[in-house]
XYZ file of C-alpha atoms in Angstrom:
704
model
C -217.818 32.747 -39.411
C -215.224 34.802 -37.531
C -212.419 33.411 -35.410
C -213.219 33.087 -31.702
C -210.268 34.570 -29.846
C -209.554 33.284 -26.339
C -208.447 35.513 -23.475
C -205.097 33.768 -23.389
C -202.967 31.477 -25.498
C -202.243 27.885 -24.636
C -198.596 27.079 -23.912
C -197.756 25.439 -27.241
C -194.227 24.385 -28.253
C -190.909 26.196 -28.806
C -190.267 24.239 -32.010
C -190.432 24.902 -34.870
C -189.890 28.647 -35.002
C -192.565 30.538 -36.896
C -196.324 30.024 -37.165
C -197.551 26.536 -38.054
C -201.049 25.126 -38.366
C -201.682 21.565 -37.186
C -205.268 21.481 -38.420
C -206.723 22.328 -35.008
C -204.890 25.561 -34.307
C -201.668 27.466 -34.865
C -198.463 27.265 -32.855
C -196.396 30.449 -32.645
C -192.725 30.526 -31.659
C -190.296 33.448 -31.861
C -186.768 33.925 -30.546
C -185.748 36.755 -28.207
C -183.031 36.392 -25.591
C -183.537 39.830 -24.039
C -187.292 40.558 -24.169
C -189.269 40.740 -20.932
C -192.575 39.960 -22.664
C -193.835 39.326 -26.210
C -197.399 39.740 -27.399
C -199.023 38.052 -30.373
C -201.236 40.538 -32.227
C -204.128 39.179 -34.308
C -205.634 41.232 -37.146
C -208.769 41.107 -39.257
C -208.691 39.626 -42.752
C -207.700 42.943 -44.312
C -204.984 43.646 -41.768
C -206.498 46.946 -40.716
C -208.002 46.185 -37.316
C -206.047 44.698 -34.439
C -208.452 42.216 -32.899
C -206.411 41.029 -29.941
C -203.082 41.175 -28.126
C -202.282 37.893 -26.483
C -199.145 37.525 -24.337
C -196.953 34.570 -25.254
C -197.436 32.370 -22.174
C -194.083 30.605 -22.076
C -190.409 31.070 -22.922
C -188.209 28.002 -23.361
C -184.516 28.347 -24.189
C -185.087 31.987 -25.183
C -187.922 31.041 -27.536
C -191.307 32.571 -26.735
C -194.227 30.368 -27.701
C -197.988 29.971 -27.545
C -200.800 28.063 -29.239
C -203.987 29.584 -30.661
C -206.715 26.924 -30.943
C -209.222 26.941 -33.819
C -206.950 29.184 -35.942
C -205.575 28.159 -39.316
C -203.893 29.237 -42.549
C -204.732 32.761 -43.670
C -204.642 34.253 -40.167
C -202.938 37.677 -40.044
C -200.624 38.463 -37.147
C -197.568 40.342 -35.864
C -195.631 40.742 -32.617
C -194.912 43.374 -29.998
C -191.868 43.018 -27.780
C -191.355 44.523 -24.316
C -188.003 45.169 -22.733
C -185.498 47.978 -22.129
C -185.218 50.815 -24.589
C -181.510 51.325 -23.998
C -179.697 51.927 -27.302
C -176.334 52.571 -25.647
C -176.392 48.982 -24.421
C -177.777 47.568 -27.637
C -181.459 47.241 -26.654
C -184.241 48.897 -28.675
C -187.459 47.327 -27.433
C -190.548 49.400 -28.115
C -193.973 47.696 -27.728
C -195.604 50.488 -29.725
C -194.029 49.057 -32.856
C -195.651 46.106 -34.602
C -192.990 43.601 -35.630
C -192.819 41.194 -38.544
C -192.159 37.589 -37.556
C -188.634 36.751 -38.850
C -190.093 33.377 -39.914
C -193.216 34.777 -41.619
C -193.848 32.818 -44.821
C -196.176 35.327 -46.378
C -196.834 39.056 -45.962
C -200.035 40.987 -46.598
C -199.598 44.622 -47.553
C -196.522 46.804 -47.825
C -194.534 49.137 -45.639
C -196.006 52.623 -45.878
C -193.515 55.198 -44.741
C -194.424 57.144 -41.609
C -192.481 58.554 -38.676
C -194.405 56.024 -36.580
C -192.196 53.257 -38.032
C -189.212 54.508 -36.086
C -188.528 53.430 -32.518
C -187.310 56.937 -31.699
C -188.794 60.370 -32.276
C -187.662 61.553 -35.684
C -185.836 64.915 -35.539
C -185.667 64.789 -31.741
C -182.527 66.450 -30.382
C -181.492 63.145 -28.779
C -182.063 61.303 -32.058
C -182.342 57.540 -31.505
C -181.860 57.927 -27.742
C -185.407 59.266 -27.580
C -188.416 56.916 -27.698
C -191.468 57.156 -29.931
C -194.826 55.971 -28.540
C -196.927 56.077 -31.703
C -198.412 52.778 -32.840
C -196.878 51.593 -36.131
C -199.395 48.828 -36.936
C -201.164 50.763 -39.676
C -197.910 51.151 -41.598
C -196.480 47.636 -41.344
C -197.279 44.531 -43.467
C -199.043 41.748 -41.589
C -197.708 38.220 -41.390
C -199.907 35.476 -42.827
C -200.082 31.939 -41.487
C -199.194 29.855 -44.539
C -199.410 26.153 -45.270
C -197.478 24.485 -48.069
C -199.721 21.953 -49.796
C -198.403 22.318 -53.335
C -198.493 19.171 -55.463
C -195.206 18.838 -57.343
C -196.367 15.724 -59.181
C -193.507 13.951 -60.915
C -191.425 17.130 -61.196
C -187.714 16.721 -60.473
C -184.723 19.003 -60.226
C -182.643 18.966 -63.443
C -179.457 18.229 -61.493
C -177.123 19.792 -64.066
C -173.460 19.066 -63.234
C -171.417 22.145 -62.375
C -169.081 21.548 -65.322
C -172.041 21.877 -67.723
C -173.707 24.848 -66.023
C -174.470 28.078 -67.890
C -176.124 30.810 -65.795
C -178.515 33.559 -66.911
C -178.844 36.364 -64.328
C -182.311 37.918 -64.404
C -184.777 40.067 -62.486
C -188.326 38.731 -62.096
C -189.892 42.061 -62.953
C -187.273 43.091 -65.489
C -187.670 40.078 -67.767
C -191.463 39.990 -67.619
C -192.814 43.565 -67.497
C -192.732 43.992 -71.279
C -193.758 40.462 -72.172
C -196.567 40.275 -74.735
C -199.424 37.809 -74.408
C -199.579 38.151 -70.622
C -202.548 39.652 -68.694
C -201.657 43.146 -67.499
C -202.115 42.148 -63.853
C -199.506 39.417 -64.255
C -196.804 41.582 -65.848
C -193.724 41.756 -63.652
C -194.701 38.733 -61.566
C -193.816 35.064 -61.258
C -196.882 34.254 -63.334
C -195.239 35.946 -66.328
C -191.704 34.836 -65.431
C -192.079 31.292 -66.751
C -193.859 32.324 -69.958
C -193.357 29.605 -72.631
C -191.705 32.054 -75.023
C -189.180 33.048 -72.364
C -188.382 29.429 -71.582
C -187.961 28.745 -75.313
C -185.610 31.721 -75.475
C -183.472 30.346 -72.643
C -183.390 26.910 -74.229
C -182.255 28.415 -77.505
C -179.387 30.130 -75.715
C -178.462 26.837 -74.054
C -178.919 28.286 -70.570
C -179.013 25.611 -67.850
C -179.804 27.837 -64.840
C -181.627 31.096 -64.262
C -180.279 33.117 -61.343
C -183.061 35.334 -59.998
C -182.251 38.576 -58.241
C -183.726 38.847 -54.713
C -187.176 37.314 -54.285
C -187.385 37.783 -50.529
C -189.822 40.485 -49.447
C -187.903 43.746 -49.378
C -188.247 47.416 -48.433
C -188.284 50.471 -50.683
C -185.922 52.937 -48.977
C -187.476 56.117 -47.624
C -185.092 58.395 -49.533
C -185.989 56.634 -52.799
C -189.717 56.899 -52.179
C -189.277 60.621 -51.524
C -187.604 60.908 -54.953
C -190.400 58.979 -56.632
C -188.122 55.953 -57.110
C -188.154 52.347 -55.885
C -185.614 49.793 -54.698
C -185.843 47.866 -57.952
C -183.029 45.387 -57.314
C -184.410 44.282 -53.937
C -181.189 43.976 -51.907
C -182.978 45.236 -48.789
C -184.488 42.207 -47.063
C -187.622 42.534 -44.972
C -188.493 38.847 -44.478
C -186.328 35.829 -45.248
C -189.121 33.268 -45.658
C -191.655 35.346 -47.602
C -191.671 36.064 -51.326
C -191.937 39.707 -52.340
C -195.725 40.351 -52.535
C -195.355 42.484 -55.668
C -194.026 39.430 -57.518
C -197.166 37.380 -56.837
C -200.085 38.347 -59.089
C -202.329 35.954 -57.174
C -200.889 36.896 -53.801
C -200.047 33.239 -53.200
C -196.543 31.690 -52.997
C -197.700 28.747 -55.124
C -197.366 31.087 -58.100
C -193.595 30.964 -57.647
C -193.653 27.194 -57.169
C -195.493 26.793 -60.484
C -192.876 28.934 -62.236
C -190.047 26.858 -60.784
C -191.796 23.672 -61.830
C -192.071 24.933 -65.415
C -188.375 25.808 -65.473
C -187.507 22.360 -64.164
C -189.655 20.689 -66.800
C -187.621 22.599 -69.400
C -184.357 21.388 -67.846
C -183.518 24.788 -66.340
C -182.368 25.111 -62.747
C -183.412 28.026 -60.530
C -180.848 29.791 -58.339
C -181.927 32.487 -55.885
C -179.850 35.561 -55.117
C -180.184 35.913 -51.323
C -179.282 38.752 -48.947
C -178.492 37.533 -45.432
C -175.649 39.958 -44.748
C -177.872 42.866 -43.659
C -181.537 43.788 -43.309
C -183.792 46.645 -44.349
C -183.695 48.178 -40.854
C -180.477 50.074 -41.602
C -178.337 51.819 -39.008
C -179.328 53.306 -35.639
C -181.535 55.843 -37.426
C -183.457 53.225 -39.398
C -187.006 51.957 -38.789
C -188.041 49.267 -36.310
C -189.750 46.603 -38.397
C -188.701 43.175 -37.102
C -185.326 42.002 -35.801
C -184.392 45.329 -34.195
C -187.520 45.351 -32.077
C -187.390 41.647 -31.179
C -183.766 41.479 -30.013
C -181.413 44.044 -31.497
C -178.439 42.896 -29.404
C -178.681 39.324 -30.692
C -179.560 39.781 -34.359
C -176.977 42.449 -35.254
C -173.244 42.932 -34.902
C -172.797 45.975 -32.662
C -169.633 47.958 -31.996
C -168.046 46.562 -28.809
C -168.096 49.127 -26.038
C -170.565 51.366 -27.893
C -173.514 49.119 -28.685
C -175.606 52.056 -29.830
C -173.918 51.741 -33.203
C -173.775 48.947 -35.764
C -170.792 47.324 -37.407
C -171.286 48.135 -41.072
C -169.248 45.681 -43.157
C -172.007 45.730 -45.776
C -172.287 49.428 -46.534
C -176.028 49.170 -45.842
C -176.090 50.356 -42.234
C -176.021 47.073 -40.339
C -174.550 43.572 -40.380
C -176.362 40.394 -39.369
C -174.732 38.553 -36.462
C -174.316 35.069 -37.890
C -172.027 34.193 -34.985
C -175.165 33.966 -32.814
C -176.564 30.414 -32.985
C -180.200 31.553 -33.317
C -179.366 33.993 -36.118
C -177.379 31.303 -37.904
C -180.317 28.945 -37.360
C -182.688 31.477 -38.939
C -180.524 31.737 -42.057
C -180.144 27.974 -42.326
C -183.872 27.427 -41.791
C -184.622 30.009 -44.472
C -182.293 28.325 -46.960
C -183.780 24.907 -46.271
C -187.294 26.299 -46.628
C -186.564 27.608 -50.122
C -184.688 24.434 -51.014
C -187.402 22.050 -49.840
C -190.680 23.946 -50.153
C -189.812 25.667 -53.440
C -187.249 23.154 -54.725
C -184.753 25.793 -55.770
C -181.468 24.439 -57.080
C -178.996 26.798 -55.487
C -178.200 30.163 -53.954
C -176.018 33.113 -54.808
C -174.973 34.861 -51.588
C -174.831 38.648 -51.786
C -171.681 39.947 -50.018
C -170.705 36.402 -49.144
C -167.622 37.572 -47.253
C -169.860 39.112 -44.595
C -171.512 35.743 -44.002
C -168.093 34.196 -43.414
C -167.004 36.755 -40.826
C -166.348 35.804 -37.234
C -165.060 38.088 -34.497
C -161.559 37.924 -35.972
C -162.615 38.627 -39.557
C -163.311 36.499 -42.614
C -162.800 32.781 -42.022
C -163.263 30.052 -44.688
C -164.022 27.773 -41.722
C -166.664 30.060 -40.238
C -169.770 28.686 -38.591
C -171.909 29.656 -41.562
C -169.739 27.867 -44.129
C -169.375 24.813 -41.892
C -173.118 24.617 -41.238
C -173.939 24.983 -44.922
C -171.421 22.482 -46.247
C -172.371 19.752 -43.791
C -176.116 20.176 -44.304
C -177.546 17.077 -46.037
C -179.946 19.189 -48.120
C -178.100 22.423 -48.829
C -174.650 20.966 -49.474
C -176.056 19.231 -52.571
C -177.186 22.487 -54.167
C -175.225 25.034 -56.184
C -173.634 27.576 -53.840
C -172.223 30.816 -55.247
C -170.619 33.653 -53.302
C -170.082 37.287 -54.108
C -166.575 37.208 -52.624
C -166.273 40.699 -51.200
C -167.731 43.273 -48.818
C -166.528 46.703 -47.628
C -165.203 45.509 -44.262
C -161.541 44.924 -43.326
C -159.858 42.505 -45.750
C -163.154 42.383 -47.582
C -161.838 41.113 -50.933
C -161.648 37.311 -50.700
C -161.835 36.040 -54.290
C -160.655 32.435 -54.365
C -160.628 32.067 -50.583
C -164.001 30.432 -50.088
C -164.132 26.772 -49.085
C -164.476 23.919 -51.595
C -168.094 23.462 -52.616
C -168.531 27.146 -53.465
C -168.339 28.930 -56.791
C -167.446 32.626 -56.750
C -168.175 35.607 -58.969
C -164.850 36.348 -60.667
C -164.581 40.091 -61.207
C -160.962 39.652 -62.340
C -162.343 37.791 -65.345
C -164.770 40.643 -66.080
C -162.074 43.315 -65.876
C -159.403 41.309 -67.708
C -161.636 40.548 -70.678
C -162.912 44.124 -70.906
C -159.437 45.636 -70.692
C -157.803 43.254 -73.174
C -160.449 43.849 -75.821
C -160.373 47.582 -75.125
C -156.765 47.342 -76.301
C -154.999 48.058 -73.001
C -151.299 47.338 -72.869
C -149.783 44.435 -70.948
C -152.962 42.389 -70.711
C -152.008 39.121 -72.422
C -150.946 37.275 -69.275
C -154.023 38.519 -67.399
C -156.305 37.376 -70.214
C -154.573 33.988 -70.243
C -155.380 33.571 -66.558
C -159.002 34.551 -67.202
C -159.404 31.992 -69.970
C -158.052 29.277 -67.659
C -160.541 30.187 -64.866
C -157.954 32.057 -62.766
C -155.976 29.037 -61.530
C -153.823 31.238 -59.316
C -157.011 31.939 -57.351
C -158.982 28.704 -57.636
C -156.516 25.857 -58.214
C -156.272 24.896 -54.557
C -157.932 22.434 -52.173
C -158.974 20.263 -55.148
C -161.356 22.894 -56.496
C -162.382 22.788 -60.152
C -162.537 25.498 -62.843
C -166.326 25.712 -62.385
C -165.623 27.547 -59.121
C -164.871 30.622 -61.255
C -168.140 32.222 -62.390
C -167.052 34.156 -65.476
C -169.088 37.147 -66.554
C -168.711 40.131 -68.812
C -171.567 42.033 -67.149
C -173.940 41.620 -64.227
C -176.830 43.592 -62.764
C -174.263 45.756 -60.924
C -172.554 47.851 -63.591
C -172.859 48.432 -67.310
C -174.702 46.024 -69.553
C -172.448 44.383 -72.128
C -173.639 46.778 -74.861
C -172.968 49.771 -72.639
C -169.414 48.485 -72.022
C -168.724 49.250 -75.702
C -170.902 52.388 -75.859
C -169.883 54.574 -72.930
C -166.607 55.850 -71.509
C -168.337 57.127 -68.376
C -171.338 56.285 -66.210
C -174.562 58.264 -66.663
C -176.553 57.787 -63.468
C -178.260 61.174 -63.285
C -181.716 59.564 -63.130
C -180.831 58.068 -59.726
C -180.943 61.502 -58.106
C -177.427 61.552 -56.633
C -175.819 63.906 -59.114
C -174.115 60.998 -60.904
C -171.994 60.409 -57.785
C -173.199 56.833 -57.247
C -171.901 53.743 -59.042
C -168.326 52.843 -59.988
C -166.420 55.374 -62.041
C -163.977 52.868 -63.556
C -165.848 50.450 -65.815
C -163.016 49.305 -68.113
C -165.239 50.462 -70.956
C -164.809 52.407 -74.200
C -167.302 54.158 -76.452
C -165.212 53.663 -79.632
C -165.660 57.205 -80.844
C -169.033 58.512 -79.668
C -170.493 58.592 -76.176
C -173.775 56.688 -76.067
C -176.324 56.270 -78.834
C -175.196 56.995 -82.356
C -176.202 56.467 -85.963
C -172.584 56.304 -87.128
C -172.368 52.949 -88.896
C -168.588 52.699 -88.547
C -168.779 53.198 -84.788
C -171.636 50.721 -84.479
C -169.807 48.094 -86.544
C -166.712 48.478 -84.355
C -168.752 48.232 -81.146
C -170.447 45.079 -82.370
C -167.155 43.489 -83.369
C -165.568 44.186 -79.973
C -168.625 42.956 -78.100
C -168.764 39.724 -80.096
C -165.127 39.085 -79.178
C -165.871 39.758 -75.499
C -168.874 37.446 -75.457
C -166.908 34.720 -77.245
C -164.139 35.032 -74.643
C -166.713 34.631 -71.872
C -168.576 31.644 -73.311
C -165.472 29.818 -74.559
C -163.299 29.987 -71.438
C -162.785 27.439 -68.686
C -165.125 27.948 -65.739
C -168.836 28.663 -65.398
C -170.190 31.276 -67.838
C -172.827 33.743 -66.696
C -174.860 35.968 -69.012
C -176.717 39.079 -67.880
C -180.314 39.029 -69.098
C -180.601 41.123 -72.228
C -176.935 40.963 -73.183
C -177.857 38.319 -75.745
C -179.638 40.995 -77.793
C -177.463 44.041 -76.964
C -179.725 45.550 -74.309
C -178.742 49.011 -73.066
C -179.401 50.925 -69.847
C -178.287 54.197 -71.476
C -175.041 54.250 -69.548
C -176.554 53.813 -66.084
C -174.216 51.475 -64.210
C -176.164 51.481 -60.945
C -179.804 51.066 -61.977
C -180.843 49.737 -58.547
C -183.688 52.240 -58.303
C -184.853 52.305 -61.925
C -188.082 50.298 -61.936
C -189.012 51.434 -65.423
C -188.245 50.847 -69.088
C -184.587 51.667 -68.495
C -184.264 48.331 -66.660
C -187.092 46.253 -68.154
C -186.076 44.099 -71.091
C -187.566 45.143 -74.413
C -188.755 41.931 -76.049
C -189.703 43.810 -79.204
C -186.038 44.737 -79.556
C -185.143 41.081 -78.972
C -187.552 40.064 -81.769
C -186.145 42.592 -84.242
C -183.778 41.490 -86.992
C -180.788 42.881 -85.078
C -181.958 41.293 -81.835
C -182.363 37.897 -83.484
C -178.898 38.148 -85.027
C -177.372 38.808 -81.612
C -179.325 36.002 -79.983
C -178.341 33.589 -82.747
C -174.694 34.545 -82.244
C -174.796 33.961 -78.472
C -176.630 30.662 -78.999
C -173.958 29.606 -81.473
C -171.232 30.263 -78.894
C -172.861 27.852 -76.495
C -173.345 25.276 -79.237
C -169.595 25.413 -79.847
C -168.880 25.122 -76.137
C -171.144 22.110 -75.810
C -169.760 20.397 -78.926
C -166.088 20.730 -77.994
C -164.840 19.610 -74.558
C -161.587 21.436 -75.205
C -163.436 24.774 -75.053
C -164.185 24.289 -71.352
C -161.668 22.031 -69.636
C -163.315 20.683 -66.501
C -160.216 20.225 -64.330
C -157.140 22.114 -63.246
C -154.444 19.760 -64.487
C -150.856 20.202 -65.502
C -150.937 22.347 -68.628
C -147.725 20.688 -69.863
C -149.174 17.176 -69.638
C -149.624 15.400 -72.983
C -153.245 14.556 -73.816
C -152.055 12.482 -76.754
C -148.421 12.114 -77.711
C -146.894 15.460 -78.566
C -149.968 17.551 -77.745
C -150.048 19.276 -74.389
C -153.257 20.101 -72.570
C -152.734 23.861 -72.912
C -150.431 25.890 -75.149
C -150.025 29.595 -75.939
C -148.777 31.047 -79.213
C -147.680 34.393 -80.564
C -148.656 35.609 -84.025
C -145.614 33.886 -85.554
C -147.063 30.521 -84.501
C -144.280 29.983 -81.971
C -144.946 29.190 -78.298
C -145.090 32.266 -76.097
C -141.697 32.949 -74.521
C -141.073 34.821 -71.295
C -140.007 37.776 -73.400
C -143.250 37.614 -75.371
C -145.344 37.470 -72.205
C -143.503 40.525 -70.915
C -143.987 42.518 -74.137
C -146.570 45.080 -73.026
C -147.571 46.119 -76.545
C -148.547 42.591 -77.571
C -152.280 42.432 -78.297
C -152.420 39.169 -80.217
C -152.641 35.760 -78.574
C -153.246 32.154 -79.591
C -154.749 29.777 -77.027
C -154.888 26.043 -77.741
C -156.554 23.452 -75.515
C -156.798 19.684 -75.888
C -159.275 17.295 -74.276
C -159.187 13.506 -74.543
C -162.513 12.252 -75.889
C -161.627 8.628 -76.768
C -158.546 6.491 -76.098
C -155.830 7.945 -78.268
C -157.990 10.767 -79.637
C -158.227 14.401 -78.610
C -160.557 17.296 -79.333
C -158.532 20.434 -80.094
C -159.549 24.061 -80.088
C -157.512 27.119 -80.953
C -158.648 30.667 -80.165
C -156.817 33.333 -82.138
C -157.373 36.739 -80.562
C -156.458 40.127 -81.997
C -157.248 43.112 -79.780
C -155.351 45.559 -81.996
C -157.031 47.772 -84.579
C -155.059 46.218 -87.437
C -155.753 43.004 -89.310
C -152.924 40.476 -88.873
C -151.800 37.247 -90.489
C -151.511 34.650 -87.747
C -149.185 31.761 -88.528
C -150.770 28.510 -87.435
C -148.782 26.408 -84.958
C -146.875 23.526 -86.522
C -149.125 20.517 -85.917
C -150.128 17.432 -87.897
C -153.806 18.330 -88.001
C -156.357 20.081 -90.169
C -158.063 23.106 -88.668
C -161.703 23.996 -89.203
C -162.521 27.681 -88.694
C -165.872 27.424 -86.952
C -166.353 31.079 -86.034
C -164.972 34.466 -87.015
C -166.386 37.174 -84.748
C -165.579 39.766 -87.426
C -167.866 37.880 -89.835
C -170.255 35.813 -87.682
C -172.409 34.850 -90.647
C -169.580 33.085 -92.460
C -169.907 29.332 -92.825
C -167.299 27.035 -91.203
C -164.306 26.582 -93.483
C -161.325 24.213 -93.557
C -157.995 26.029 -93.508
C -155.524 24.970 -96.173
C -152.863 27.661 -95.781
C -150.207 27.979 -93.043
C -151.539 31.387 -92.056
C -154.972 32.800 -91.346
C -156.257 36.369 -91.350
C -157.475 37.629 -87.976
C -159.255 40.940 -88.330
C -158.748 43.735 -85.836
C -160.785 43.519 -82.624
C -161.839 39.971 -83.393
C -161.451 36.319 -82.441
C -161.317 33.120 -84.465
C -162.400 29.722 -83.175
C -160.556 26.820 -84.825
C -161.205 23.168 -83.993
C -159.712 19.817 -84.924
C -159.675 16.165 -83.914
C -156.395 14.287 -83.706
C -155.426 10.684 -83.098
C -152.335 9.329 -81.386
C -150.972 7.900 -84.628
C -151.042 11.282 -86.298
C -148.428 12.532 -83.867
C -146.543 9.383 -83.054
């Protein structure tokens, strides 16, 4: 039986924002400070026929609201907003454009590109100062009234402490498109994401958290569609409360909830990569899809004195105005929705500096940070920032408030450059291995605040770091002009794929040393999905638009003998990290402090076994370094670890530091299959481009 639509809406309530069913009807509420009128548009079950336009009968505190009796979950709707079309003064109202509810919890359909999506007449001589009167409804996804009734049973969040966290960055589609044993319809979706074999794989690696690239519904850019490409990464938000429809095989958000529940049951946390710094509407020449048409002057930061144009601190055409209380409320409501309705364990904030900007620039005490850190729900979750944007003073590594972790690109570059053999890198590597204390040892922050990674989605994969001197992004269609040109990489003799066994052996040795440096440093390690089995993107360091086998993980490769060897090696690194507290010191404390008598917390050694002097630190050609850490495990006893690193091409004899202990060589990255061996000589061979992991346990009496 069809829905009976009244001639007018009942008044309803201004809270909460969005569309909510109470069992007898649906209340609609949407913010707009500058609209003169807003209409609720109701569509048929397929979203093709607009059944009614019902004016919102009331506006309270700039929130337009109305109540539709006898409606319920599954209803399809959108909005039209009336007001001035005056771009020079920041207003872009156009009632001919159907608008997505910023609080929509589910979308039906996708954006289909048409000139009708634009609020202005495309190619008109006045550009965006003109006005387009074509109806856009046929080209816009419809909002769906959703109701969360998922039964979580006895499921609980794992609650992994930060100091024990190990992150695996992954793409929903990328890790599941080539998964065997999954129905074809489910490939690339949340249904395949939590496949038992994938969860077993993560558990083998020791991963404690999976960080998923954007799940919010997003837009495929027009220029990419014209090239036959797609916005694979998804950093182009279209709706902050709705999951990307393409990731839901069933079309229902509960599919994602089930995946999260399975991860939690396996002890794995779920962190969402979220994009609140900009939206898919782009600059003044972008489409009118939601926020722009509802209240452009409130939702976006506009250039003072010339409000036709957008402040573009993000490089994506626009910047969300989080200084506006309603915009900040929308972001906070979105975060709480994902935290409570989906039970996610944390968030990684894309271009986090943008979110911390006020009118005067970046501020660690900005409204966004303050609101987040005082929130009783969100402040308990893991919060990670990408600490840069392209705006003024946009690089803010280490300057976020306590409670945040930050992606540490200095770690990435330092580790790559040291193991490439660059000169003068020993002091920089030392800082990396200590979790960059010069950046993070302030305001009582801990080493976990430094998220250490060798590779991430943005840039080369770890295997490509040792296989390519230069980027190879021709498939993106920009003449290889996109992506960073400096990758701190080296091909070790041949650019790209090769059958040369000597080159391959050298690449593998260097990469093992890099991965060991990443997993065995202080701070929070992060692994890019696929790096555990030497996945390659053929030198593409900006694969944002490559929704194909270039980006999808090849699980047959992972299951090969070589893939298993790599995975076993990465798993072994984490086993070492977990077994030895000294391999990941959890606090910034005085390095010269004795853990037990005569043994300092941190010490550095040159190849002669002597402590590093100022002269040694300043010797640019030094490429060998010993790094010893000590952690108290019982009264009077300490766990010791010693990393011996040789980034030169030559094998060297490293003299062991003079200590009353017996060292066990637990790992040699030049010979990862070798069994642990007790060292009985005063020196040890460290092969070129390799790292040794030595461990010991000492008691107070042994050094008294």
